[in-house]
Amino acid sequence: MKNRIGVMGGTFDPIHYGHLVLAEQVRSELSLDRIIFVPAGIPPHKKELSISNNIHRHFMTVLATIDNPNFIVSDIEVHAQKVSYTIDTLHRLKELYGNDHSIFFITGADAILDIESWKDSKTLLKTFKFIAGTRPGHQNDDLERKISLLKKQYDADIHLLEVPALAISSTDIRNRVGMGKSIKYLIPEAVEQYIYKNRLYERGVSGE
Ligand code: ATP
Ligand code: MG
């Protein structure tokens, strides 16, 4: 039987329990062998915003996943010198792992609702299997409607998975740190310590 690999892309600025719960639920529900977290290099959608440097985001993702033998982190995007697009990353991973591996790309609701704006979305949706996890702030009806539309239009292979709702976002965590509010229990403790140690997300401090 083929090895089943989940690929979890994101900015992870910082990684939080919403990401980890989504990845773990997908892993267990779809019997995946492992999940590869791929922190985005220079994310095309967020180019204009100031995001923490690639190395900080890579380290935080490693710290967050270190105690899970099924989770690994790829530096494929953070080490690229140019903008990384999901379609290119998935093709590279497919090449790297070969034909005895099946790749599933994991997204939250907001990402799947927005997917048609991604580079080569038509090919992306026709070529790779997707798992769409529910996310607070997005109606499941909208998500279901979007998925059936994408299936019809592109013959896409998208599996909808209901995951325990965690209304956590990286934006909210950055804002909380900036305002001196607690982020305890929203992210793994090691990541919290890393943020404070490196003075990330402080008001007026860019995190570079
Ligand atoms: P930001 O606020 O900076 O956009 P984010 O919390 O949305 O950060 P991303 O790195 O943008 O995190 O998201 C990576 C992937 O994880 C996306 O597919 C997103 O939909 C999914 N995701 C993020 N947070 C959650 C959550 N709380 N529940 C379910 N899915 C989530
Ligand atoms: Mg996001």
PDB file of C-alpha atoms and ligand atoms in Angstrom:
ATOM      1  CA  MET A   1       0.000   0.000   0.000  1.00  0.00           C
ATOM      2  CA  LYS A   2       1.118   3.542  -0.722  1.00  0.00           C
ATOM      3  CA  ASN A   3       2.508   5.707   2.061  1.00  0.00           C
ATOM      4  CA  ARG A   4       0.081   8.480   2.838  1.00  0.00           C
ATOM      5  CA  ILE A   5       1.563  11.894   3.524  1.00  0.00           C
ATOM      6  CA  GLY A   6      -0.206  15.061   4.624  1.00  0.00           C
ATOM      7  CA  VAL A   7       1.283  18.408   3.712  1.00  0.00           C
ATOM      8  CA  MET A   8       0.348  21.298   5.943  1.00  0.00           C
ATOM      9  CA  GLY A   9       1.298  24.675   4.503  1.00  0.00           C
ATOM     10  CA  GLY A  10       1.059  27.956   6.364  1.00  0.00           C
ATOM     11  CA  THR A  11       2.786  31.121   7.373  1.00  0.00           C
ATOM     12  CA  PHE A  12       2.994  29.831  10.945  1.00  0.00           C
ATOM     13  CA  ASP A  13       3.708  33.309  12.307  1.00  0.00           C
ATOM     14  CA  PRO A  14       3.460  31.836  14.898  1.00  0.00           C
ATOM     15  CA  ILE A  15       2.259  28.209  14.772  1.00  0.00           C
ATOM     16  CA  HIS A  16      -0.611  27.595  17.252  1.00  0.00           C
ATOM     17  CA  TYR A  17      -2.903  24.841  18.532  1.00  0.00           C
ATOM     18  CA  GLY A  18      -5.408  25.466  15.705  1.00  0.00           C
ATOM     19  CA  HIS A  19      -2.766  24.251  13.231  1.00  0.00           C
ATOM     20  CA  LEU A  20      -1.678  21.319  15.381  1.00  0.00           C
ATOM     21  CA  VAL A  21      -5.206  20.064  16.085  1.00  0.00           C
ATOM     22  CA  LEU A  22      -6.112  20.286  12.386  1.00  0.00           C
ATOM     23  CA  ALA A  23      -3.005  18.321  11.381  1.00  0.00           C
ATOM     24  CA  GLU A  24      -3.457  15.658  14.052  1.00  0.00           C
ATOM     25  CA  GLN A  25      -7.174  15.174  13.312  1.00  0.00           C
ATOM     26  CA  VAL A  26      -6.464  14.794   9.598  1.00  0.00           C
ATOM     27  CA  ARG A  27      -3.636  12.358  10.344  1.00  0.00           C
ATOM     28  CA  SER A  28      -5.786  10.109  12.488  1.00  0.00           C
ATOM     29  CA  GLU A  29      -9.053  10.354  10.478  1.00  0.00           C
ATOM     30  CA  LEU A  30      -7.375   9.665   7.134  1.00  0.00           C
ATOM     31  CA  SER A  31      -4.772   7.219   8.488  1.00  0.00           C
ATOM     32  CA  LEU A  32      -1.852   9.259   7.208  1.00  0.00           C
ATOM     33  CA  ASP A  33       1.657   8.031   7.979  1.00  0.00           C
ATOM     34  CA  ARG A  34       3.061  11.471   8.606  1.00  0.00           C
ATOM     35  CA  ILE A  35       2.430  15.170   8.265  1.00  0.00           C
ATOM     36  CA  ILE A  36       4.972  17.504   6.752  1.00  0.00           C
ATOM     37  CA  PHE A  37       4.666  21.089   7.950  1.00  0.00           C
ATOM     38  CA  VAL A  38       5.931  23.514   5.340  1.00  0.00           C
ATOM     39  CA  PRO A  39       6.386  27.070   6.621  1.00  0.00           C
ATOM     40  CA  ALA A  40       5.926  29.446   3.691  1.00  0.00           C
ATOM     41  CA  GLY A  41       8.979  31.233   2.357  1.00  0.00           C
ATOM     42  CA  ILE A  42       7.787  34.574   1.143  1.00  0.00           C
ATOM     43  CA  PRO A  43       4.064  33.942   1.035  1.00  0.00           C
ATOM     44  CA  PRO A  44       2.553  35.390  -2.132  1.00  0.00           C
ATOM     45  CA  HIS A  45      -0.597  36.519  -0.342  1.00  0.00           C
ATOM     46  CA  LYS A  46       1.232  38.306   2.455  1.00  0.00           C
ATOM     47  CA  LYS A  47       4.205  39.834   0.638  1.00  0.00           C
ATOM     48  CA  GLU A  48       3.116  43.317   1.546  1.00  0.00           C
ATOM     49  CA  LEU A  49       2.880  42.640   5.282  1.00  0.00           C
ATOM     50  CA  SER A  50       5.820  42.448   7.593  1.00  0.00           C
ATOM     51  CA  ILE A  51       6.093  38.833   8.669  1.00  0.00           C
ATOM     52  CA  SER A  52       8.682  37.308  10.972  1.00  0.00           C
ATOM     53  CA  ASN A  53      11.761  36.096   9.225  1.00  0.00           C
ATOM     54  CA  ASN A  54      11.833  32.612   7.774  1.00  0.00           C
ATOM     55  CA  ILE A  55      14.241  31.224  10.346  1.00  0.00           C
ATOM     56  CA  HIS A  56      12.073  32.262  13.317  1.00  0.00           C
ATOM     57  CA  ARG A  57       8.996  30.687  11.727  1.00  0.00           C
ATOM     58  CA  HIS A  58      10.919  27.536  10.880  1.00  0.00           C
ATOM     59  CA  PHE A  59      12.268  27.191  14.454  1.00  0.00           C
ATOM     60  CA  MET A  60       8.858  27.796  16.021  1.00  0.00           C
ATOM     61  CA  THR A  61       7.352  25.094  13.801  1.00  0.00           C
ATOM     62  CA  VAL A  62      10.104  22.657  14.793  1.00  0.00           C
ATOM     63  CA  LEU A  63       9.585  23.430  18.505  1.00  0.00           C
ATOM     64  CA  ALA A  64       5.818  22.954  18.203  1.00  0.00           C
ATOM     65  CA  THR A  65       6.106  19.545  16.512  1.00  0.00           C
ATOM     66  CA  ILE A  66       9.165  18.123  18.260  1.00  0.00           C
ATOM     67  CA  ASP A  67       7.258  15.755  20.545  1.00  0.00           C
ATOM     68  CA  ASN A  68       5.186  14.162  17.759  1.00  0.00           C
ATOM     69  CA  PRO A  69       7.014  11.417  15.844  1.00  0.00           C
ATOM     70  CA  ASN A  70       4.473  11.695  12.982  1.00  0.00           C
ATOM     71  CA  PHE A  71       5.091  15.390  12.415  1.00  0.00           C
ATOM     72  CA  ILE A  72       8.094  16.659  10.488  1.00  0.00           C
ATOM     73  CA  VAL A  73       9.060  20.113   9.228  1.00  0.00           C
ATOM     74  CA  SER A  74      10.334  20.847   5.744  1.00  0.00           C
ATOM     75  CA  ASP A  75      12.555  23.822   4.979  1.00  0.00           C
ATOM     76  CA  ILE A  76      11.805  23.523   1.263  1.00  0.00           C
ATOM     77  CA  GLU A  77      10.071  26.934   1.131  1.00  0.00           C
ATOM     78  CA  VAL A  78      11.946  28.887   3.787  1.00  0.00           C
ATOM     79  CA  HIS A  79      15.245  28.149   2.082  1.00  0.00           C
ATOM     80  CA  ALA A  80      14.040  29.047  -1.410  1.00  0.00           C
ATOM     81  CA  GLN A  81      15.391  32.335  -2.671  1.00  0.00           C
ATOM     82  CA  LYS A  82      12.174  33.223  -4.422  1.00  0.00           C
ATOM     83  CA  VAL A  83       8.462  33.254  -3.705  1.00  0.00           C
ATOM     84  CA  SER A  84       7.128  29.752  -3.142  1.00  0.00           C
ATOM     85  CA  TYR A  85       3.782  28.662  -4.527  1.00  0.00           C
ATOM     86  CA  THR A  86       1.911  25.626  -3.235  1.00  0.00           C
ATOM     87  CA  ILE A  87       1.745  24.008  -6.652  1.00  0.00           C
ATOM     88  CA  ASP A  88       5.552  24.127  -7.030  1.00  0.00           C
ATOM     89  CA  THR A  89       6.124  22.835  -3.500  1.00  0.00           C
ATOM     90  CA  LEU A  90       3.722  19.927  -3.989  1.00  0.00           C
ATOM     91  CA  HIS A  91       5.351  18.983  -7.304  1.00  0.00           C
ATOM     92  CA  ARG A  92       8.765  19.038  -5.624  1.00  0.00           C
ATOM     93  CA  LEU A  93       7.566  16.892  -2.730  1.00  0.00           C
ATOM     94  CA  LYS A  94       5.958  14.461  -5.175  1.00  0.00           C
ATOM     95  CA  GLU A  95       9.267  14.154  -7.009  1.00  0.00           C
ATOM     96  CA  LEU A  96      11.175  13.761  -3.758  1.00  0.00           C
ATOM     97  CA  TYR A  97       8.916  11.035  -2.357  1.00  0.00           C
ATOM     98  CA  GLY A  98       8.163   9.215  -5.604  1.00  0.00           C
ATOM     99  CA  ASN A  99       5.140   7.282  -6.795  1.00  0.00           C
ATOM    100  CA  ASP A 100       4.788   4.996  -3.796  1.00  0.00           C
ATOM    101  CA  HIS A 101       3.548   7.982  -1.769  1.00  0.00           C
ATOM    102  CA  SER A 102       0.134   9.662  -1.892  1.00  0.00           C
ATOM    103  CA  ILE A 103       0.095  13.347  -1.049  1.00  0.00           C
ATOM    104  CA  PHE A 104      -2.804  15.104   0.686  1.00  0.00           C
ATOM    105  CA  PHE A 105      -2.702  18.884   1.027  1.00  0.00           C
ATOM    106  CA  ILE A 106      -4.286  20.090   4.263  1.00  0.00           C
ATOM    107  CA  THR A 107      -6.060  23.438   4.470  1.00  0.00           C
ATOM    108  CA  GLY A 108      -8.425  25.240   6.793  1.00  0.00           C
ATOM    109  CA  ALA A 109     -11.768  26.605   5.582  1.00  0.00           C
ATOM    110  CA  ASP A 110     -10.448  30.084   4.745  1.00  0.00           C
ATOM    111  CA  ALA A 111      -7.753  28.682   2.487  1.00  0.00           C
ATOM    112  CA  ILE A 112     -10.119  26.469   0.492  1.00  0.00           C
ATOM    113  CA  LEU A 113     -12.635  29.318   0.071  1.00  0.00           C
ATOM    114  CA  ASP A 114      -9.825  31.395  -1.407  1.00  0.00           C
ATOM    115  CA  ILE A 115      -8.054  28.698  -3.402  1.00  0.00           C
ATOM    116  CA  GLU A 116      -9.049  29.884  -6.860  1.00  0.00           C
ATOM    117  CA  SER A 117      -6.790  32.913  -6.384  1.00  0.00           C
ATOM    118  CA  TRP A 118      -3.746  30.660  -5.906  1.00  0.00           C
ATOM    119  CA  LYS A 119      -1.176  30.138  -8.651  1.00  0.00           C
ATOM    120  CA  ASP A 120      -2.329  27.563 -11.246  1.00  0.00           C
ATOM    121  CA  SER A 121      -5.309  26.718  -9.060  1.00  0.00           C
ATOM    122  CA  LYS A 122      -6.963  24.701 -11.801  1.00  0.00           C
ATOM    123  CA  THR A 123      -3.970  22.363 -12.161  1.00  0.00           C
ATOM    124  CA  LEU A 124      -3.460  22.360  -8.404  1.00  0.00           C
ATOM    125  CA  LEU A 125      -7.036  21.183  -7.824  1.00  0.00           C
ATOM    126  CA  LYS A 126      -6.945  18.619 -10.613  1.00  0.00           C
ATOM    127  CA  THR A 127      -3.589  17.132  -9.575  1.00  0.00           C
ATOM    128  CA  PHE A 128      -3.562  16.922  -5.781  1.00  0.00           C
ATOM    129  CA  LYS A 129      -5.886  15.620  -3.102  1.00  0.00           C
ATOM    130  CA  PHE A 130      -7.151  18.151  -0.566  1.00  0.00           C
ATOM    131  CA  ILE A 131      -8.398  17.909   2.972  1.00  0.00           C
ATOM    132  CA  ALA A 132     -10.424  20.918   4.091  1.00  0.00           C
ATOM    133  CA  GLY A 133     -10.799  21.352   7.830  1.00  0.00           C
ATOM    134  CA  THR A 134     -13.570  23.452   9.361  1.00  0.00           C
ATOM    135  CA  ARG A 135     -12.501  26.670  11.061  1.00  0.00           C
ATOM    136  CA  PRO A 136     -14.408  29.020  13.383  1.00  0.00           C
ATOM    137  CA  GLY A 137     -15.495  32.192  11.600  1.00  0.00           C
ATOM    138  CA  HIS A 138     -16.420  30.294   8.439  1.00  0.00           C
ATOM    139  CA  GLN A 139     -19.851  28.785   7.892  1.00  0.00           C
ATOM    140  CA  ASN A 140     -19.807  25.066   7.166  1.00  0.00           C
ATOM    141  CA  ASP A 141     -22.594  25.614   4.599  1.00  0.00           C
ATOM    142  CA  ASP A 142     -20.387  28.010   2.633  1.00  0.00           C
ATOM    143  CA  LEU A 143     -17.531  25.551   2.799  1.00  0.00           C
ATOM    144  CA  GLU A 144     -19.694  22.629   1.626  1.00  0.00           C
ATOM    145  CA  ARG A 145     -21.081  24.735  -1.234  1.00  0.00           C
ATOM    146  CA  LYS A 146     -17.608  25.802  -2.292  1.00  0.00           C
ATOM    147  CA  ILE A 147     -16.290  22.247  -2.186  1.00  0.00           C
ATOM    148  CA  SER A 148     -19.094  20.845  -4.330  1.00  0.00           C
ATOM    149  CA  LEU A 149     -18.545  23.682  -6.813  1.00  0.00           C
ATOM    150  CA  LEU A 150     -14.806  22.966  -7.010  1.00  0.00           C
ATOM    151  CA  LYS A 151     -15.536  19.264  -7.461  1.00  0.00           C
ATOM    152  CA  LYS A 152     -17.910  20.029 -10.334  1.00  0.00           C
ATOM    153  CA  GLN A 153     -15.713  22.623 -12.014  1.00  0.00           C
ATOM    154  CA  TYR A 154     -12.291  21.038 -11.682  1.00  0.00           C
ATOM    155  CA  ASP A 155     -13.040  17.437 -10.826  1.00  0.00           C
ATOM    156  CA  ALA A 156     -11.238  18.254  -7.581  1.00  0.00           C
ATOM    157  CA  ASP A 157     -10.682  15.653  -4.880  1.00  0.00           C
ATOM    158  CA  ILE A 158     -11.529  17.441  -1.614  1.00  0.00           C
ATOM    159  CA  HIS A 159     -12.424  15.771   1.637  1.00  0.00           C
ATOM    160  CA  LEU A 160     -14.222  17.899   4.213  1.00  0.00           C
ATOM    161  CA  LEU A 161     -13.287  17.183   7.802  1.00  0.00           C
ATOM    162  CA  GLU A 162     -14.954  18.618  10.861  1.00  0.00           C
ATOM    163  CA  VAL A 163     -12.304  19.393  13.472  1.00  0.00           C
ATOM    164  CA  PRO A 164     -12.765  20.610  17.061  1.00  0.00           C
ATOM    165  CA  ALA A 165     -13.308  24.350  16.791  1.00  0.00           C
ATOM    166  CA  LEU A 166     -10.429  26.438  18.080  1.00  0.00           C
ATOM    167  CA  ALA A 167     -10.891  30.143  17.446  1.00  0.00           C
ATOM    168  CA  ILE A 168      -7.165  30.807  17.413  1.00  0.00           C
ATOM    169  CA  SER A 169      -5.302  32.727  14.718  1.00  0.00           C
ATOM    170  CA  SER A 170      -1.697  33.859  14.377  1.00  0.00           C
ATOM    171  CA  THR A 171      -2.932  37.427  13.837  1.00  0.00           C
ATOM    172  CA  ASP A 172      -4.698  37.342  17.192  1.00  0.00           C
ATOM    173  CA  ILE A 173      -1.621  35.919  18.912  1.00  0.00           C
ATOM    174  CA  ARG A 174       0.617  38.635  17.427  1.00  0.00           C
ATOM    175  CA  ASN A 175      -1.872  41.278  18.594  1.00  0.00           C
ATOM    176  CA  ARG A 176      -2.055  39.805  22.077  1.00  0.00           C
ATOM    177  CA  VAL A 177       1.721  39.839  22.444  1.00  0.00           C
ATOM    178  CA  GLY A 178       1.797  43.409  21.143  1.00  0.00           C
ATOM    179  CA  MET A 179      -0.730  44.434  23.796  1.00  0.00           C
ATOM    180  CA  GLY A 180       0.979  42.510  26.577  1.00  0.00           C
ATOM    181  CA  LYS A 181      -1.923  40.043  26.898  1.00  0.00           C
ATOM    182  CA  SER A 182      -1.514  36.368  27.735  1.00  0.00           C
ATOM    183  CA  ILE A 183      -1.087  33.766  25.005  1.00  0.00           C
ATOM    184  CA  LYS A 184      -0.681  30.866  27.413  1.00  0.00           C
ATOM    185  CA  TYR A 185      -2.554  27.685  26.333  1.00  0.00           C
ATOM    186  CA  LEU A 186      -3.098  29.083  22.821  1.00  0.00           C
ATOM    187  CA  ILE A 187       0.282  27.856  21.579  1.00  0.00           C
ATOM    188  CA  PRO A 188       2.817  25.271  22.780  1.00  0.00           C
ATOM    189  CA  GLU A 189       4.841  26.504  25.724  1.00  0.00           C
ATOM    190  CA  ALA A 190       8.177  26.224  23.911  1.00  0.00           C
ATOM    191  CA  VAL A 191       6.883  28.489  21.153  1.00  0.00           C
ATOM    192  CA  GLU A 192       5.631  30.984  23.715  1.00  0.00           C
ATOM    193  CA  GLN A 193       9.080  31.059  25.321  1.00  0.00           C
ATOM    194  CA  TYR A 194      10.746  31.402  21.924  1.00  0.00           C
ATOM    195  CA  ILE A 195       8.559  34.438  21.149  1.00  0.00           C
ATOM    196  CA  TYR A 196       9.464  36.207  24.389  1.00  0.00           C
ATOM    197  CA  LYS A 197      13.138  35.272  24.188  1.00  0.00           C
ATOM    198  CA  ASN A 198      13.412  36.718  20.682  1.00  0.00           C
ATOM    199  CA  ARG A 199      11.067  39.611  21.396  1.00  0.00           C
ATOM    200  CA  LEU A 200       8.812  38.768  18.472  1.00  0.00           C
ATOM    201  CA  TYR A 201       5.566  40.674  17.923  1.00  0.00           C
ATOM    202  CA  GLU A 202       6.370  43.421  20.404  1.00  0.00           C
ATOM    203  CA  ARG A 203       4.969  46.758  19.395  1.00  0.00           C
ATOM    204  CA  GLY A 204       7.430  48.485  17.093  1.00  0.00           C
ATOM    205  CA  VAL A 205       9.746  45.465  16.990  1.00  0.00           C
ATOM    206  CA  SER A 206       9.666  43.767  13.626  1.00  0.00           C
ATOM    207  CA  GLY A 207      10.935  40.366  14.732  1.00  0.00           C
ATOM    208  CA  GLU A 208      13.700  40.429  12.170  1.00  0.00           C
TER     209      GLU A 208
HETATM  210  P1  ATP B   1      -2.800  34.567  10.068  1.00  0.00           P
HETATM  211  O1  ATP B   1      -3.761  35.143  11.075  1.00  0.00           O
HETATM  212  O2  ATP B   1      -1.430  35.183  10.106  1.00  0.00           O
HETATM  213  O3  ATP B   1      -3.369  34.460   8.674  1.00  0.00           O
HETATM  214  P2  ATP B   1      -3.518  31.812  10.616  1.00  0.00           P
HETATM  215  O4  ATP B   1      -3.875  31.563  12.035  1.00  0.00           O
HETATM  216  O5  ATP B   1      -4.630  31.968   9.628  1.00  0.00           O
HETATM  217  O6  ATP B   1      -2.526  33.053  10.559  1.00  0.00           O
HETATM  218  P3  ATP B   1      -1.956  30.423   8.672  1.00  0.00           P
HETATM  219  O7  ATP B   1      -0.510  30.119   8.825  1.00  0.00           O
HETATM  220  O8  ATP B   1      -2.387  31.519   7.775  1.00  0.00           O
HETATM  221  O9  ATP B   1      -2.534  30.673  10.162  1.00  0.00           O
HETATM  222  O10 ATP B   1      -2.769  29.104   8.301  1.00  0.00           O
HETATM  223  C1  ATP B   1      -2.225  27.918   7.791  1.00  0.00           C
HETATM  224  C2  ATP B   1      -3.337  26.912   7.560  1.00  0.00           C
HETATM  225  O11 ATP B   1      -3.934  26.510   8.803  1.00  0.00           O
HETATM  226  C3  ATP B   1      -4.493  27.464   6.703  1.00  0.00           C
HETATM  227  O12 ATP B   1      -4.918  26.437   5.827  1.00  0.00           O
HETATM  228  C4  ATP B   1      -5.551  27.807   7.731  1.00  0.00           C
HETATM  229  O13 ATP B   1      -6.837  27.730   7.192  1.00  0.00           O
HETATM  230  C5  ATP B   1      -5.338  26.728   8.783  1.00  0.00           C
HETATM  231  N1  ATP B   1      -5.730  27.170  10.128  1.00  0.00           N
HETATM  232  C6  ATP B   1      -5.145  28.157  10.846  1.00  0.00           C
HETATM  233  N2  ATP B   1      -5.725  28.302  12.044  1.00  0.00           N
HETATM  234  C7  ATP B   1      -6.726  27.397  12.103  1.00  0.00           C
HETATM  235  C8  ATP B   1      -7.719  27.062  13.113  1.00  0.00           C
HETATM  236  N3  ATP B   1      -7.798  27.724  14.270  1.00  0.00           N
HETATM  237  N4  ATP B   1      -8.579  26.055  12.816  1.00  0.00           N
HETATM  238  C9  ATP B   1      -8.508  25.400  11.617  1.00  0.00           C
HETATM  239  N5  ATP B   1      -7.618  25.670  10.639  1.00  0.00           N
HETATM  240  C10 ATP B   1      -6.735  26.654  10.872  1.00  0.00           C
HETATM  241 MG    MG B   2      -4.262  32.765   7.681  1.00  0.00          MG
END
